[in-house]
PDB file of C-alpha atoms in Angstrom:
ATOM      1  CA  MET O   1     -20.122 134.560 -90.054  1.00 43.00           C
ATOM      2  CA  ALA O   2     -18.343 137.136 -87.894  1.00 57.00           C
ATOM      3  CA  ALA O   3     -16.438 134.446 -85.986  1.00 69.00           C
ATOM      4  CA  ASP O   4     -14.519 133.617 -89.178  1.00 85.00           C
ATOM      5  CA  ASN O   5     -12.186 136.517 -88.746  1.00 91.00           C
ATOM      6  CA  LEU O   6     -11.254 135.747 -85.004  1.00 95.00           C
ATOM      7  CA  PHE O   7      -8.043 134.165 -83.927  1.00 96.00           C
ATOM      8  CA  ASP O   8      -7.010 132.728 -80.531  1.00 97.00           C
ATOM      9  CA  LEU O   9      -4.890 134.908 -78.394  1.00 98.00           C
ATOM     10  CA  GLU O  10      -2.996 134.001 -75.272  1.00 98.00           C
ATOM     11  CA  ILE O  11      -0.805 136.175 -73.112  1.00 98.00           C
ATOM     12  CA  ILE O  12       1.203 134.442 -70.517  1.00 98.00           C
ATOM     13  CA  THR O  13       3.510 135.942 -67.800  1.00 97.00           C
ATOM     14  CA  PRO O  14       5.741 134.041 -65.377  1.00 96.00           C
ATOM     15  CA  ASP O  15       3.060 134.252 -62.611  1.00 95.00           C
ATOM     16  CA  ARG O  16      -0.281 133.890 -64.505  1.00 96.00           C
ATOM     17  CA  VAL O  17      -2.314 133.483 -67.725  1.00 97.00           C
ATOM     18  CA  PHE O  18      -3.000 137.161 -68.266  1.00 97.00           C
ATOM     19  CA  TYR O  19      -5.383 136.828 -71.259  1.00 98.00           C
ATOM     20  CA  THR O  20      -6.912 134.030 -73.225  1.00 98.00           C
ATOM     21  CA  GLY O  21      -9.688 134.718 -75.736  1.00 97.00           C
ATOM     22  CA  LYS O  22     -10.696 135.420 -79.252  1.00 97.00           C
ATOM     23  CA  ALA O  23      -9.575 138.608 -81.015  1.00 97.00           C
ATOM     24  CA  LYS O  24     -10.201 140.331 -84.416  1.00 96.00           C
ATOM     25  CA  MET O  25      -6.999 142.387 -84.275  1.00 96.00           C
ATOM     26  CA  LEU O  26      -3.900 142.934 -82.024  1.00 97.00           C
ATOM     27  CA  GLU O  27      -1.765 145.933 -82.091  1.00 97.00           C
ATOM     28  CA  LEU O  28       1.521 146.187 -80.195  1.00 96.00           C
ATOM     29  CA  ASN O  29       5.214 147.220 -80.214  1.00 93.00           C
ATOM     30  CA  THR O  30       8.038 144.931 -81.337  1.00 94.00           C
ATOM     31  CA  VAL O  31      11.780 145.770 -81.542  1.00 92.00           C
ATOM     32  CA  GLU O  32      11.220 146.123 -85.307  1.00 93.00           C
ATOM     33  CA  GLY O  33       8.354 148.686 -84.699  1.00 93.00           C
ATOM     34  CA  GLU O  34       4.586 148.751 -84.287  1.00 95.00           C
ATOM     35  CA  ILE O  35       2.613 145.765 -85.670  1.00 95.00           C
ATOM     36  CA  GLY O  36      -1.034 145.114 -86.337  1.00 95.00           C
ATOM     37  CA  ILE O  37      -2.196 141.540 -86.564  1.00 95.00           C
ATOM     38  CA  TYR O  38      -5.310 139.979 -88.065  1.00 94.00           C
ATOM     39  CA  LYS O  39      -6.331 136.357 -88.561  1.00 94.00           C
ATOM     40  CA  ASN O  40      -4.029 134.399 -90.951  1.00 92.00           C
ATOM     41  CA  HIS O  41      -1.152 136.681 -90.514  1.00 92.00           C
ATOM     42  CA  ILE O  42       2.200 135.156 -91.887  1.00 92.00           C
ATOM     43  CA  PRO O  43       3.935 133.034 -89.401  1.00 94.00           C
ATOM     44  CA  LEU O  44       6.265 135.105 -87.286  1.00 95.00           C
ATOM     45  CA  THR O  45       8.208 135.078 -84.049  1.00 96.00           C
ATOM     46  CA  THR O  46       9.381 138.364 -82.695  1.00 96.00           C
ATOM     47  CA  VAL O  47      10.736 140.122 -79.621  1.00 96.00           C
ATOM     48  CA  LEU O  48       8.334 142.561 -77.945  1.00 95.00           C
ATOM     49  CA  GLU O  49       9.217 146.118 -76.888  1.00 91.00           C
ATOM     50  CA  PRO O  50       7.479 147.561 -73.709  1.00 90.00           C
ATOM     51  CA  GLY O  51       4.292 149.250 -74.934  1.00 92.00           C
ATOM     52  CA  ILE O  52       0.611 149.243 -74.986  1.00 93.00           C
ATOM     53  CA  ALA O  53      -1.171 146.243 -76.561  1.00 96.00           C
ATOM     54  CA  ILE O  54      -4.644 146.944 -78.074  1.00 96.00           C
ATOM     55  CA  ILE O  55      -6.756 143.892 -78.183  1.00 97.00           C
ATOM     56  CA  THR O  56      -9.761 144.271 -80.504  1.00 97.00           C
ATOM     57  CA  GLU O  57     -12.389 141.766 -79.620  1.00 96.00           C
ATOM     58  CA  GLU O  58     -15.882 141.398 -81.273  1.00 94.00           C
ATOM     59  CA  ASP O  59     -17.580 143.604 -78.747  1.00 92.00           C
ATOM     60  CA  GLY O  60     -14.812 146.218 -78.043  1.00 94.00           C
ATOM     61  CA  LYS O  61     -11.253 146.926 -77.256  1.00 95.00           C
ATOM     62  CA  LYS O  62      -9.034 146.148 -74.243  1.00 96.00           C
ATOM     63  CA  GLU O  63      -5.687 147.805 -73.623  1.00 95.00           C
ATOM     64  CA  ALA O  64      -2.858 146.410 -71.524  1.00 95.00           C
ATOM     65  CA  ALA O  65       0.759 147.328 -70.765  1.00 94.00           C
ATOM     66  CA  LEU O  66       3.221 144.630 -71.958  1.00 94.00           C
ATOM     67  CA  HIS O  67       6.752 144.905 -70.745  1.00 88.00           C
ATOM     68  CA  ALA O  68       9.094 142.892 -73.018  1.00 86.00           C
ATOM     69  CA  GLY O  69       8.834 139.343 -74.127  1.00 94.00           C
ATOM     70  CA  PHE O  70       8.284 137.201 -77.164  1.00 97.00           C
ATOM     71  CA  MET O  71       5.329 136.673 -79.559  1.00 97.00           C
ATOM     72  CA  GLU O  72       4.637 133.721 -81.908  1.00 97.00           C
ATOM     73  CA  ILE O  73       2.063 134.146 -84.694  1.00 96.00           C
ATOM     74  CA  LEU O  74       0.834 130.954 -86.348  1.00 93.00           C
ATOM     75  CA  GLY O  75      -2.190 131.701 -88.629  1.00 80.00           C
ATOM     76  CA  ASP O  76      -5.081 131.595 -86.340  1.00 90.00           C
ATOM     77  CA  LYS O  77      -3.205 131.568 -83.017  1.00 96.00           C
ATOM     78  CA  ILE O  78      -0.979 134.090 -81.309  1.00 97.00           C
ATOM     79  CA  THR O  79       0.873 133.268 -78.145  1.00 98.00           C
ATOM     80  CA  ILE O  80       2.764 136.032 -76.188  1.00 98.00           C
ATOM     81  CA  LEU O  81       5.212 135.207 -73.415  1.00 97.00           C
ATOM     82  CA  ALA O  82       5.550 138.482 -71.551  1.00 96.00           C
ATOM     83  CA  GLU O  83       7.747 139.607 -68.767  1.00 92.00           C
ATOM     84  CA  VAL O  84       5.029 141.613 -67.190  1.00 92.00           C
ATOM     85  CA  ALA O  85       1.445 142.322 -68.465  1.00 95.00           C
ATOM     86  CA  GLU O  86      -0.852 144.671 -66.697  1.00 94.00           C
ATOM     87  CA  TRP O  87      -4.511 145.966 -67.071  1.00 94.00           C
ATOM     88  CA  PRO O  88      -5.027 149.653 -66.416  1.00 91.00           C
ATOM     89  CA  ASP O  89      -6.672 149.049 -63.120  1.00 90.00           C
ATOM     90  CA  GLU O  90      -3.607 147.073 -61.857  1.00 91.00           C
ATOM     91  CA  ILE O  91      -1.238 150.076 -62.520  1.00 86.00           C
ATOM     92  CA  ASP O  92      -0.094 152.141 -59.515  1.00 85.00           C
ATOM     93  CA  VAL O  93       0.301 155.575 -61.117  1.00 84.00           C
ATOM     94  CA  ARG O  94       2.135 157.035 -58.166  1.00 89.00           C
ATOM     95  CA  ARG O  95       4.693 154.210 -58.140  1.00 89.00           C
ATOM     96  CA  ALA O  96       5.162 154.544 -61.859  1.00 87.00           C
ATOM     97  CA  GLU O  97       5.872 158.236 -61.495  1.00 86.00           C
ATOM     98  CA  GLU O  98       8.341 157.595 -58.662  1.00 89.00           C
ATOM     99  CA  ALA O  99      10.069 154.938 -60.922  1.00 86.00           C
ATOM    100  CA  LYS O 100      10.260 157.461 -63.828  1.00 87.00           C
ATOM    101  CA  ILE O 101      11.971 160.035 -61.493  1.00 87.00           C
ATOM    102  CA  ARG O 102      14.449 157.414 -60.259  1.00 86.00           C
ATOM    103  CA  ALA O 103      15.271 156.271 -63.775  1.00 85.00           C
ATOM    104  CA  GLU O 104      15.712 159.957 -65.007  1.00 86.00           C
ATOM    105  CA  ARG O 105      18.038 160.646 -62.109  1.00 85.00           C
ATOM    106  CA  ARG O 106      20.192 157.579 -62.828  1.00 83.00           C
ATOM    107  CA  LEU O 107      20.364 158.494 -66.528  1.00 81.00           C
ATOM    108  CA  GLN O 108      21.558 162.015 -65.595  1.00 85.00           C
ATOM    109  CA  THR O 109      24.404 160.810 -63.450  1.00 81.00           C
ATOM    110  CA  ASN O 110      27.861 160.183 -64.969  1.00 68.00           C
ATOM    111  CA  ASP O 111      28.381 156.962 -62.970  1.00 72.00           C
ATOM    112  CA  ALA O 112      30.635 154.671 -65.037  1.00 72.00           C
ATOM    113  CA  ASN O 113      29.053 151.707 -63.151  1.00 72.00           C
ATOM    114  CA  LEU O 114      25.568 152.577 -64.240  1.00 71.00           C
ATOM    115  CA  ASN O 115      23.867 150.050 -66.567  1.00 77.00           C
ATOM    116  CA  MET O 116      22.495 152.490 -69.105  1.00 77.00           C
ATOM    117  CA  THR O 117      20.431 149.861 -70.916  1.00 80.00           C
ATOM    118  CA  ARG O 118      18.712 148.738 -67.602  1.00 80.00           C
ATOM    119  CA  ALA O 119      18.033 152.456 -66.585  1.00 79.00           C
ATOM    120  CA  GLU O 120      16.579 153.232 -70.074  1.00 82.00           C
ATOM    121  CA  LEU O 121      14.297 150.106 -69.807  1.00 80.00           C
ATOM    122  CA  ALA O 122      13.095 151.096 -66.450  1.00 82.00           C
ATOM    123  CA  LEU O 123      12.267 154.607 -67.660  1.00 82.00           C
ATOM    124  CA  HIS O 124      10.490 153.107 -70.718  1.00 81.00           C
ATOM    125  CA  LYS O 125       8.324 150.738 -68.528  1.00 85.00           C
ATOM    126  CA  ALA O 126       7.416 153.654 -66.212  1.00 85.00           C
ATOM    127  CA  LEU O 127       6.415 155.847 -69.216  1.00 83.00           C
ATOM    128  CA  VAL O 128       4.297 153.002 -70.744  1.00 86.00           C
ATOM    129  CA  ARG O 129       2.419 152.489 -67.419  1.00 86.00           C
ATOM    130  CA  MET O 130       1.832 156.149 -67.077  1.00 84.00           C
ATOM    131  CA  GLU O 131       0.657 156.496 -70.695  1.00 85.00           C
ATOM    132  CA  LEU O 132      -1.829 153.593 -70.274  1.00 83.00           C
ATOM    133  CA  ALA O 133      -3.263 154.957 -67.099  1.00 82.00           C
ATOM    134  CA  ASP O 134      -3.540 158.378 -68.561  1.00 77.00           C
ATOM    135  CA  HIS O 135      -5.203 157.092 -71.712  1.00 72.00           C
ATOM    136  CA  VAL O 136      -7.785 155.015 -69.906  1.00 66.00           C
ATOM    137  CA  SER O 137      -8.596 157.798 -67.453  1.00 65.00           C
ATOM    138  CA  GLY O 138      -9.295 160.083 -70.329  1.00 63.00           C
ATOM    139  CA  LYS O 139      -6.289 162.497 -69.726  1.00 58.00           C
ATOM    140  CA  LYS O 140      -4.981 161.767 -73.313  1.00 52.00           C
TER     141      LYS O 140
END
């Protein structure tokens, strides 16, 4: 039976339950690198890196932008607590492009008061949003 290879997936953000359903595979970025997960993966708790999550369901794939958070894998259930999660149609590409430009400008300054980590994270988030929007629109 095909349903035997499915696991429960739940993605929660501070303002909503972003996704809940059954998946065959999940691919996303962690601070340790890219990871692909099938049912009965070893138990694991990890920190997420901003990136595109690919959810493979029985009838196709869904892609979403995840912006930092935590993931817990427990055999046939994965729970993700994400800072922000967005479907491609929720992304304002113009706003992401503007955020990219602002972050790049901040990183080019020699301001001693600049929080480099925060500026780099803002740039990374903007790039993830733009990549997902481009990928879904067929530009990449």
